PDB file of C-alpha atoms in Angstrom:
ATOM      1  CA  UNK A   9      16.720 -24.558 -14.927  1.00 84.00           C
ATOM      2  CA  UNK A  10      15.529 -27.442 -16.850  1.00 90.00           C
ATOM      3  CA  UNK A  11      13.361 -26.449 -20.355  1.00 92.00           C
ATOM      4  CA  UNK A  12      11.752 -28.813 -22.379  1.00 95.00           C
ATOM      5  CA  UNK A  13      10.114 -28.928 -25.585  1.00 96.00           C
ATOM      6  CA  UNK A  14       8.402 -30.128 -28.042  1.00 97.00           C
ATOM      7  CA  UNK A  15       8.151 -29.999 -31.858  1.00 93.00           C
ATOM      8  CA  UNK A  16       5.434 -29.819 -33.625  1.00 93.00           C
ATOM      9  CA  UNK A  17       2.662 -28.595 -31.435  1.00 94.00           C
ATOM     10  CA  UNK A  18       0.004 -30.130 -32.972  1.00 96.00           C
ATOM     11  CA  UNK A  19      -0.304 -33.166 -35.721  1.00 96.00           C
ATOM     12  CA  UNK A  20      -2.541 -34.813 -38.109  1.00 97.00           C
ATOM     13  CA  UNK A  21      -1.861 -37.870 -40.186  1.00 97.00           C
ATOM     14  CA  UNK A  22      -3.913 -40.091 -41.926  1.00 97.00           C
ATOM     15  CA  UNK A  23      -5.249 -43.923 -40.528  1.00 98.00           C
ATOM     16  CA  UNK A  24      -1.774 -46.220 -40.913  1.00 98.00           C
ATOM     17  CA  UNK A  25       0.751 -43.478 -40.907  1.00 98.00           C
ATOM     18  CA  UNK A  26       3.567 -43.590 -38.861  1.00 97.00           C
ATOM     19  CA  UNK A  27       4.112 -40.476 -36.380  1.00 97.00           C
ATOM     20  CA  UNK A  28       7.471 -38.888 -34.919  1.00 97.00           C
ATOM     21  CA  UNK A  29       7.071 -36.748 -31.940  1.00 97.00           C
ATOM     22  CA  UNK A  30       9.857 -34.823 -30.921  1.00 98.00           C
ATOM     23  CA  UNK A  31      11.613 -33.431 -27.702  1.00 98.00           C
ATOM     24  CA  UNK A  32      14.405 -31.827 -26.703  1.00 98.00           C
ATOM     25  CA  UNK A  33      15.600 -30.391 -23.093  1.00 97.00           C
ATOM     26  CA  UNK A  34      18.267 -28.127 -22.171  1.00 95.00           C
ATOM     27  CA  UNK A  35      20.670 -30.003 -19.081  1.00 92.00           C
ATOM     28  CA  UNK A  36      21.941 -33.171 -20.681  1.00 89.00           C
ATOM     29  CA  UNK A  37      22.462 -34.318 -17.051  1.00 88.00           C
ATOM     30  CA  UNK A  38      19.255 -35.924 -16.879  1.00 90.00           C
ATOM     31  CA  UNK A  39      18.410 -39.558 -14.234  1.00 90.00           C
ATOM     32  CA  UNK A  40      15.819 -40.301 -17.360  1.00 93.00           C
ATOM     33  CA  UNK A  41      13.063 -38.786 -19.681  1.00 96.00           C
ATOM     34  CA  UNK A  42       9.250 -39.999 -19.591  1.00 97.00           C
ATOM     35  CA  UNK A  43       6.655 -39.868 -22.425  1.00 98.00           C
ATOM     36  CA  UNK A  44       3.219 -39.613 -20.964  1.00 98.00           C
ATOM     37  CA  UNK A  45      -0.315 -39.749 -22.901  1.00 98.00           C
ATOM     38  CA  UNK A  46      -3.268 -37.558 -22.493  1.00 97.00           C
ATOM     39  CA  UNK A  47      -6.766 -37.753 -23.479  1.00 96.00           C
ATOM     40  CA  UNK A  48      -8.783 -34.835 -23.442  1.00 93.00           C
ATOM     41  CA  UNK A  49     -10.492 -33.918 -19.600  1.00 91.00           C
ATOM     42  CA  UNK A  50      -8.012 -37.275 -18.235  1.00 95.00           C
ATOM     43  CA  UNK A  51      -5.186 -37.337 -16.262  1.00 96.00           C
ATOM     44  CA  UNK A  52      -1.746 -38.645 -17.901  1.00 97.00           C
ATOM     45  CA  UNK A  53      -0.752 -42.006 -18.807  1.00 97.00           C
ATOM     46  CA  UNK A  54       2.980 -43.499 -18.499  1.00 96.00           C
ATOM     47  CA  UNK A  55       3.781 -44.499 -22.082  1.00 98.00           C
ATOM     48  CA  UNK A  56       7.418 -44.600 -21.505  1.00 97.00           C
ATOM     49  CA  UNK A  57      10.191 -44.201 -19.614  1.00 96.00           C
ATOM     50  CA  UNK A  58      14.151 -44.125 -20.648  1.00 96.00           C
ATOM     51  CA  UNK A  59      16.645 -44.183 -18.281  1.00 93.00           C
ATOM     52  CA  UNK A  60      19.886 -41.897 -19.001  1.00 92.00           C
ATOM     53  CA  UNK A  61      21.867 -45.274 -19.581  1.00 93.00           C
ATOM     54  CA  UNK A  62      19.200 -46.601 -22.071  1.00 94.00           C
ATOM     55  CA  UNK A  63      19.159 -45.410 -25.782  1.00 95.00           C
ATOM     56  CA  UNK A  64      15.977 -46.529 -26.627  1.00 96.00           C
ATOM     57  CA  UNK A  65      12.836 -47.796 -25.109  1.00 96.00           C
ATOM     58  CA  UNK A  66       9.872 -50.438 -26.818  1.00 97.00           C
ATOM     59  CA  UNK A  67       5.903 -50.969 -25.878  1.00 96.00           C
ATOM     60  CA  UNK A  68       4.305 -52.386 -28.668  1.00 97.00           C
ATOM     61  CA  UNK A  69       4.029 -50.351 -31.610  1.00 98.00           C
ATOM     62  CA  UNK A  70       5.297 -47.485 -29.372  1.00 98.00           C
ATOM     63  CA  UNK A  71       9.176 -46.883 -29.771  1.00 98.00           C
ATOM     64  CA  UNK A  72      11.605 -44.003 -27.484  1.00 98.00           C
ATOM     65  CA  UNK A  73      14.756 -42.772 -28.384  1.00 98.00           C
ATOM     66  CA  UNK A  74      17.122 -40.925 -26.262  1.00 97.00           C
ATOM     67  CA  UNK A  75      20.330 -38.907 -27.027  1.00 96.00           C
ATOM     68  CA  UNK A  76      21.501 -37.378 -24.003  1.00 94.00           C
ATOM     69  CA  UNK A  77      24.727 -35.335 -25.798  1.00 93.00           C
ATOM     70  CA  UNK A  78      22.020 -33.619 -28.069  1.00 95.00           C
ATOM     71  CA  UNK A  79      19.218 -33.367 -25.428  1.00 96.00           C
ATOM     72  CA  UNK A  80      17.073 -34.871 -27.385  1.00 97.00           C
ATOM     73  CA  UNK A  81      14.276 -37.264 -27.610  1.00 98.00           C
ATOM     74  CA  UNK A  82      12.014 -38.912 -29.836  1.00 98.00           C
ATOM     75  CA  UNK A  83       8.536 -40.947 -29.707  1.00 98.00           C
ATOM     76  CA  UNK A  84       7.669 -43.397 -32.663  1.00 98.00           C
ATOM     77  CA  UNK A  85       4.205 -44.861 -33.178  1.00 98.00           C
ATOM     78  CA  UNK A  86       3.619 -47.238 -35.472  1.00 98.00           C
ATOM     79  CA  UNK A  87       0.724 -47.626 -38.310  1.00 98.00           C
ATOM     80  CA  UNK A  88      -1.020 -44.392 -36.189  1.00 97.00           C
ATOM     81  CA  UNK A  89      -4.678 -45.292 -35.269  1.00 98.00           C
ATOM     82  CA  UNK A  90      -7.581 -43.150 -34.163  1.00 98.00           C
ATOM     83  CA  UNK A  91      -7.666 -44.347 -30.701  1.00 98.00           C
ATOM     84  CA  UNK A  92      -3.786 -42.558 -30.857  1.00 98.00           C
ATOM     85  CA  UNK A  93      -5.149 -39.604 -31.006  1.00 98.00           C
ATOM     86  CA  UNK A  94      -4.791 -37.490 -27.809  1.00 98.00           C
ATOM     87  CA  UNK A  95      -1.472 -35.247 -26.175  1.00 97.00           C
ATOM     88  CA  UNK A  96       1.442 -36.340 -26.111  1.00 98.00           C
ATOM     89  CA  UNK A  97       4.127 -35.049 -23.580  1.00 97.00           C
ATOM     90  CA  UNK A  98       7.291 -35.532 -22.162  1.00 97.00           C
ATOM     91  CA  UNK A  99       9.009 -34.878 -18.839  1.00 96.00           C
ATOM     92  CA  UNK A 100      12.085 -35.203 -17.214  1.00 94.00           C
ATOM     93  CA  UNK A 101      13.084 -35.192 -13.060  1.00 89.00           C
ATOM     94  CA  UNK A 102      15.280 -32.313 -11.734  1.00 81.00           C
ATOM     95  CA  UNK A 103      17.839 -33.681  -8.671  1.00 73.00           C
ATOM     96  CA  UNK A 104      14.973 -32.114  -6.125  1.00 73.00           C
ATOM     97  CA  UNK A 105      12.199 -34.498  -8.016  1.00 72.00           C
ATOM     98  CA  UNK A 106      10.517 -32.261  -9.800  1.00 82.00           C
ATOM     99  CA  UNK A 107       9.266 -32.807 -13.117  1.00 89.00           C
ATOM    100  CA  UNK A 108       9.424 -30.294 -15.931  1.00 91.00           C
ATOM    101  CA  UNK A 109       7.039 -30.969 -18.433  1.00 93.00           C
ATOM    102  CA  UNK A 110       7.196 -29.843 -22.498  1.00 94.00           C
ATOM    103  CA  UNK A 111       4.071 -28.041 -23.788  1.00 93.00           C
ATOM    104  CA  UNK A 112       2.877 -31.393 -25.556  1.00 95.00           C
ATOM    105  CA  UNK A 113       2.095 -32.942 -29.157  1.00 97.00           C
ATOM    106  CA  UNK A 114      -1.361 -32.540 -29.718  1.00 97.00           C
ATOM    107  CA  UNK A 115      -2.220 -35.524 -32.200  1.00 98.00           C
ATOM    108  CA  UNK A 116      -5.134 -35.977 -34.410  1.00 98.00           C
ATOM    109  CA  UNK A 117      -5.130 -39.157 -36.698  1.00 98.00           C
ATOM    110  CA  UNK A 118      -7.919 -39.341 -39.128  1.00 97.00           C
ATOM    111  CA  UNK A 119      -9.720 -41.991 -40.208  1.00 96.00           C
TER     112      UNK A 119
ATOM    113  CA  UNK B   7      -4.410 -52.118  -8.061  1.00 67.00           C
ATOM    114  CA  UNK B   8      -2.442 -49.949  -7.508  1.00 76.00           C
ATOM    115  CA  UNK B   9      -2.799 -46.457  -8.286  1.00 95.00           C
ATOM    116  CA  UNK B  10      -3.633 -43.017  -7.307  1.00 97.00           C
ATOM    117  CA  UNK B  11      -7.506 -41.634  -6.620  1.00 97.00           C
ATOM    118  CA  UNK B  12      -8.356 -38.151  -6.899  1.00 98.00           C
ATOM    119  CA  UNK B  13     -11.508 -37.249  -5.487  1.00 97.00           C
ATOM    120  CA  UNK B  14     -14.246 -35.541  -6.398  1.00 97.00           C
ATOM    121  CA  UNK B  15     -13.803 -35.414 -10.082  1.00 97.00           C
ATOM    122  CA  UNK B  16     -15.710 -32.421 -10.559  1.00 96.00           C
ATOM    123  CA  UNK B  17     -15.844 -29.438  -8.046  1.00 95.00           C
ATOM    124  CA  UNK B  18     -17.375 -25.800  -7.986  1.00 93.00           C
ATOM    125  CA  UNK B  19     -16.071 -23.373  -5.485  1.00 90.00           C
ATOM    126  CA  UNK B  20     -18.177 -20.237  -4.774  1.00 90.00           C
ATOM    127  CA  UNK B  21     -16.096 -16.910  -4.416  1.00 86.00           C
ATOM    128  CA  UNK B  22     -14.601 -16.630  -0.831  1.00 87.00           C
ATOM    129  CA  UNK B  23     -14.820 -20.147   0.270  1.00 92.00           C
ATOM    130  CA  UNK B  24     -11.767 -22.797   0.638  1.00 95.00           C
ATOM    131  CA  UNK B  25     -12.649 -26.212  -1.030  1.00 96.00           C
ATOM    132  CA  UNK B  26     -10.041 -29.715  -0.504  1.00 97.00           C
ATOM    133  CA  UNK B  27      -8.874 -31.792  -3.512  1.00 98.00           C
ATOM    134  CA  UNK B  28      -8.209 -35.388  -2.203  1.00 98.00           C
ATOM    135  CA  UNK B  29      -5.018 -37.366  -3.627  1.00 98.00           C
ATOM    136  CA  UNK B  30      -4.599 -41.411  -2.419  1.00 98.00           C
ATOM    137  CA  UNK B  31      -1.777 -43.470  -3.219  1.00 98.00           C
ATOM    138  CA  UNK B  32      -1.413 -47.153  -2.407  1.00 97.00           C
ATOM    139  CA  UNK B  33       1.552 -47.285  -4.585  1.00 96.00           C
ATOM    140  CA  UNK B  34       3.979 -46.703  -1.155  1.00 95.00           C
ATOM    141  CA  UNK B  35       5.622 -44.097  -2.959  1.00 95.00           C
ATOM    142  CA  UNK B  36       7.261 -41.855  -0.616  1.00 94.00           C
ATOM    143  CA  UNK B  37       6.956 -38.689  -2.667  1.00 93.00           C
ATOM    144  CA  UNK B  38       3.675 -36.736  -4.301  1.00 96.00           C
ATOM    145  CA  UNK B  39       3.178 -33.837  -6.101  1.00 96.00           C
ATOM    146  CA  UNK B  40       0.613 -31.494  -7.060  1.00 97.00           C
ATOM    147  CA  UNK B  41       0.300 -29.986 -10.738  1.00 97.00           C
ATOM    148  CA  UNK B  42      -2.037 -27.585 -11.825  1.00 97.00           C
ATOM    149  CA  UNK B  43      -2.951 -27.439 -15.481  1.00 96.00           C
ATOM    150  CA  UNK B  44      -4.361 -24.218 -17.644  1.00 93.00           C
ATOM    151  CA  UNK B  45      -4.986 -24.250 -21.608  1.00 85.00           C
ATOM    152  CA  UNK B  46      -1.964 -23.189 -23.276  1.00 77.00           C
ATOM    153  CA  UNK B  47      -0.128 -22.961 -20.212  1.00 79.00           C
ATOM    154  CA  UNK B  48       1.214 -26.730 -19.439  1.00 84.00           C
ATOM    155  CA  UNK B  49       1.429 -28.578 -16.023  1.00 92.00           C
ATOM    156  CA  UNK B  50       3.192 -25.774 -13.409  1.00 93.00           C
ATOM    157  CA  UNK B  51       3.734 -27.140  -9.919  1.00 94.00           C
ATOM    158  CA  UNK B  52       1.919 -26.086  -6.841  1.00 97.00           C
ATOM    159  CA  UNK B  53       3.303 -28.064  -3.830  1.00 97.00           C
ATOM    160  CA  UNK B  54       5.449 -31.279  -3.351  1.00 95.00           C
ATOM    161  CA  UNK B  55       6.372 -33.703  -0.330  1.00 95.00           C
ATOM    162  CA  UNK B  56       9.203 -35.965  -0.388  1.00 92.00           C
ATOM    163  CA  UNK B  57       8.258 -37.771   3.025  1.00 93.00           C
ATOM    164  CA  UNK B  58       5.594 -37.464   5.945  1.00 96.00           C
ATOM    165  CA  UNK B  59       4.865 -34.651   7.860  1.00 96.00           C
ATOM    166  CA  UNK B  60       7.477 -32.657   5.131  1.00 96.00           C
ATOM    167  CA  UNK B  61       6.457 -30.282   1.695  1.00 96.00           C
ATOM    168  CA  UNK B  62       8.320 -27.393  -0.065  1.00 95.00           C
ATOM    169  CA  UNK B  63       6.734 -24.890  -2.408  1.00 96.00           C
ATOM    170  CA  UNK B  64       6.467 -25.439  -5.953  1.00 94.00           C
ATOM    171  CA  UNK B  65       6.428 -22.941  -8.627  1.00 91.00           C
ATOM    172  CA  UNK B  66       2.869 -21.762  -7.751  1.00 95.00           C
ATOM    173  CA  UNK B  67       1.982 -22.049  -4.211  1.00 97.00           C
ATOM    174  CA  UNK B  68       0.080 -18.993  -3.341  1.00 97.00           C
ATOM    175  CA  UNK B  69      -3.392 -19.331  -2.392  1.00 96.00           C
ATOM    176  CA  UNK B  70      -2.744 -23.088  -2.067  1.00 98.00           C
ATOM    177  CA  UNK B  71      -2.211 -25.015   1.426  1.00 98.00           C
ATOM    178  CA  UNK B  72      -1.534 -28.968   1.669  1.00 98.00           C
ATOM    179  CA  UNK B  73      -0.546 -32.008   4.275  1.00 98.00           C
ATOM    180  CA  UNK B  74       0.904 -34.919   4.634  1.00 98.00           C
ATOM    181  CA  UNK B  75       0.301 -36.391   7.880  1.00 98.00           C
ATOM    182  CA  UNK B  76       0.004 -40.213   5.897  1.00 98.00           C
ATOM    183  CA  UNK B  77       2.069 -41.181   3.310  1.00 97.00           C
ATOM    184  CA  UNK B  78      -0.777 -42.289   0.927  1.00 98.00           C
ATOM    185  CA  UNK B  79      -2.786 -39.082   1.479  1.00 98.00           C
ATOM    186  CA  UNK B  80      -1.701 -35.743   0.370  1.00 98.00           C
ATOM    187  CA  UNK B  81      -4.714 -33.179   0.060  1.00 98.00           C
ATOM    188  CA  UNK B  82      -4.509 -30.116  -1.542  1.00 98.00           C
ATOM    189  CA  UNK B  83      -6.839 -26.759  -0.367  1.00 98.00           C
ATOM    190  CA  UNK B  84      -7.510 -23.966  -2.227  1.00 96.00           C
ATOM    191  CA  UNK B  85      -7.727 -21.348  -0.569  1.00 95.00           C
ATOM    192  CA  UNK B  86      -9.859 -18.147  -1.066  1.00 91.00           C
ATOM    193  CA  UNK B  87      -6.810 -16.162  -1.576  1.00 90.00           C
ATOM    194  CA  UNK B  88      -6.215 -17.828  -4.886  1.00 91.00           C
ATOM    195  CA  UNK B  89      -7.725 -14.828  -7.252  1.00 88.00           C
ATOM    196  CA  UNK B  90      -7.692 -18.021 -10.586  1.00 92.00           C
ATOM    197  CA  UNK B  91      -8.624 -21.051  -9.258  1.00 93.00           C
ATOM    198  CA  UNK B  92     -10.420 -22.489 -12.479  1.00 95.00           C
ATOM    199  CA  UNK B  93      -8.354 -25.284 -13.675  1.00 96.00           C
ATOM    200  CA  UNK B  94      -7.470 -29.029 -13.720  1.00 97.00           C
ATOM    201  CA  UNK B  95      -5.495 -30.698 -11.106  1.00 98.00           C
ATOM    202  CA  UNK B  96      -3.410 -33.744 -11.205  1.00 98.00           C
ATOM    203  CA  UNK B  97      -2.072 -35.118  -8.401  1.00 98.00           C
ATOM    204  CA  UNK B  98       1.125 -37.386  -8.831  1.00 97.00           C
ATOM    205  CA  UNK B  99       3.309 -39.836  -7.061  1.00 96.00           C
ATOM    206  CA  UNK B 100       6.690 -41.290  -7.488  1.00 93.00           C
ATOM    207  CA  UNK B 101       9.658 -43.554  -5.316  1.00 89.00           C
ATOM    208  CA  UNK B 102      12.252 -42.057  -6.418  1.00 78.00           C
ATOM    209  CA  UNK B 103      13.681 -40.395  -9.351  1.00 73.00           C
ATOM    210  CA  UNK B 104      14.815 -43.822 -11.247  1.00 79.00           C
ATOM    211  CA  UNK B 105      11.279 -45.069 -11.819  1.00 84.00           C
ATOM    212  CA  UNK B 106       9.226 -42.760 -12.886  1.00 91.00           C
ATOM    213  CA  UNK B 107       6.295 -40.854 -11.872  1.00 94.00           C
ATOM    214  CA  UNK B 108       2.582 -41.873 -12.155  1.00 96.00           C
ATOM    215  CA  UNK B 109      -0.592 -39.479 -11.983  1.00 97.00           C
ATOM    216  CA  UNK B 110      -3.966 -39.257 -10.789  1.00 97.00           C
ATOM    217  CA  UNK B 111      -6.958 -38.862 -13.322  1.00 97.00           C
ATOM    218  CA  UNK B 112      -7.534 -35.417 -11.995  1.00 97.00           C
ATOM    219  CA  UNK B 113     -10.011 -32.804 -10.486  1.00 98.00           C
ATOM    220  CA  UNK B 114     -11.557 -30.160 -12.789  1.00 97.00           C
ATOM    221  CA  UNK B 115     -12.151 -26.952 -10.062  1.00 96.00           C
ATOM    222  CA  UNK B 116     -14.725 -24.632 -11.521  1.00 95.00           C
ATOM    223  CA  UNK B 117     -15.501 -21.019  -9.841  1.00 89.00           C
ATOM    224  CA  UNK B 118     -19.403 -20.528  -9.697  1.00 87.00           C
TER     225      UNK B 118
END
């Protein structure tokens, strides 16, 4: 069974600093790994998504990384804003389409 | 757009009685999913459908029913066998497995 998580659990950073979210998942024989966004009360937002053949993955100041032989991935964002603050979480499909989601980044950048 | 509507956004359920969480897709993505999500606890699935008229059990099914007599619509009841309803509930849909999976803004159930 797929497990995936997520380092650090929760974050703060200052207005302009840059922040590195981490995940990592257990089976390596992943189709591709999505980062999703969540504000508090909302459903989640598609941020990202890598595809196993892909080693990284761009949306404005929003960068993805993926190492599949390390089952590992990471999330960049760039000179951090307020309006970044929210939960942060990554998933990844099983072959029977099921998602199994990490715990989540919980982010807090202050002005 | 396209996109997926969850309906109502808020809902209170009195003890003993079955309320229905609506899900619509216009997306014609063949598969959706249900999620349920606690404080502390992540996103844990409830039910799934890969096509019409067709859904397998997900990692918490009891006390939950669904259907999927359209493709766009897949409803969720709780039933009044489920002892913890309180909770969020995202619905989600996807094509297939190479593209990704997008979500529904959610229904908060709350047990009055």
């Amino acid at each position: 069974k797929q497990e995936v998580t997520q380092i650090p659990a929760a974050l703060s950073v200052p207005e302009g600093e840059n922040l590195v979210l981490n995940c990592s998942f257990t089976d390596s024989a992943i189709y591709n790994l999505q980062w999703f966004r969540q504000d508090p009360g909302k459903g989640l937002t598609s941020l990202l998504l890598i595809q196993s053949s892909q080693r990284e993955q761009t949306s404005g100041r929003l960068n993805a990384s993926l190492d599949k032989s390390s089952g590992r991935s990471t999330l960049y964002i760039a000179a951090s804003q307020p309006g970044d603050s929210a939960t942060y979480l990554c998933a990844v499909p099983s072959n029977d389409y099921k998602l199994s989601f990490g715990a989540g980044t919980t982010v807090t950048v202050r002005a | 757009d396209g996109g997926i509507t969850q309906s109502p956004k808020y809902l209170f359920r009195k003890e003993g009685q079955n309320v229905t969480l609506s899900c619509e897709q216009n997306l014609n993505h063949d598969a959706m999913y249900w999620y349920r999500q606690d404080p502390g606890q992540g996103l844990r699935l409830i039910y799934y459908s890969q096509i019409v008229n067709d859904f397998q059990k997900g990692d918490i099914a009891e006390g939950y029913s669904v259907s999927r007599e359209r493709k766009e619509s897949f409803p969720l009841t709780v039933t009044s066998a489920q002892k913890n309803p309180t909770a969020f509930y995202l619905c989600a849909s996807s094509i297939g497995m190479d593209y990704g999976y997008t979500f529904g803004s959610g229904t908060r159930l709350t047990v009055v």
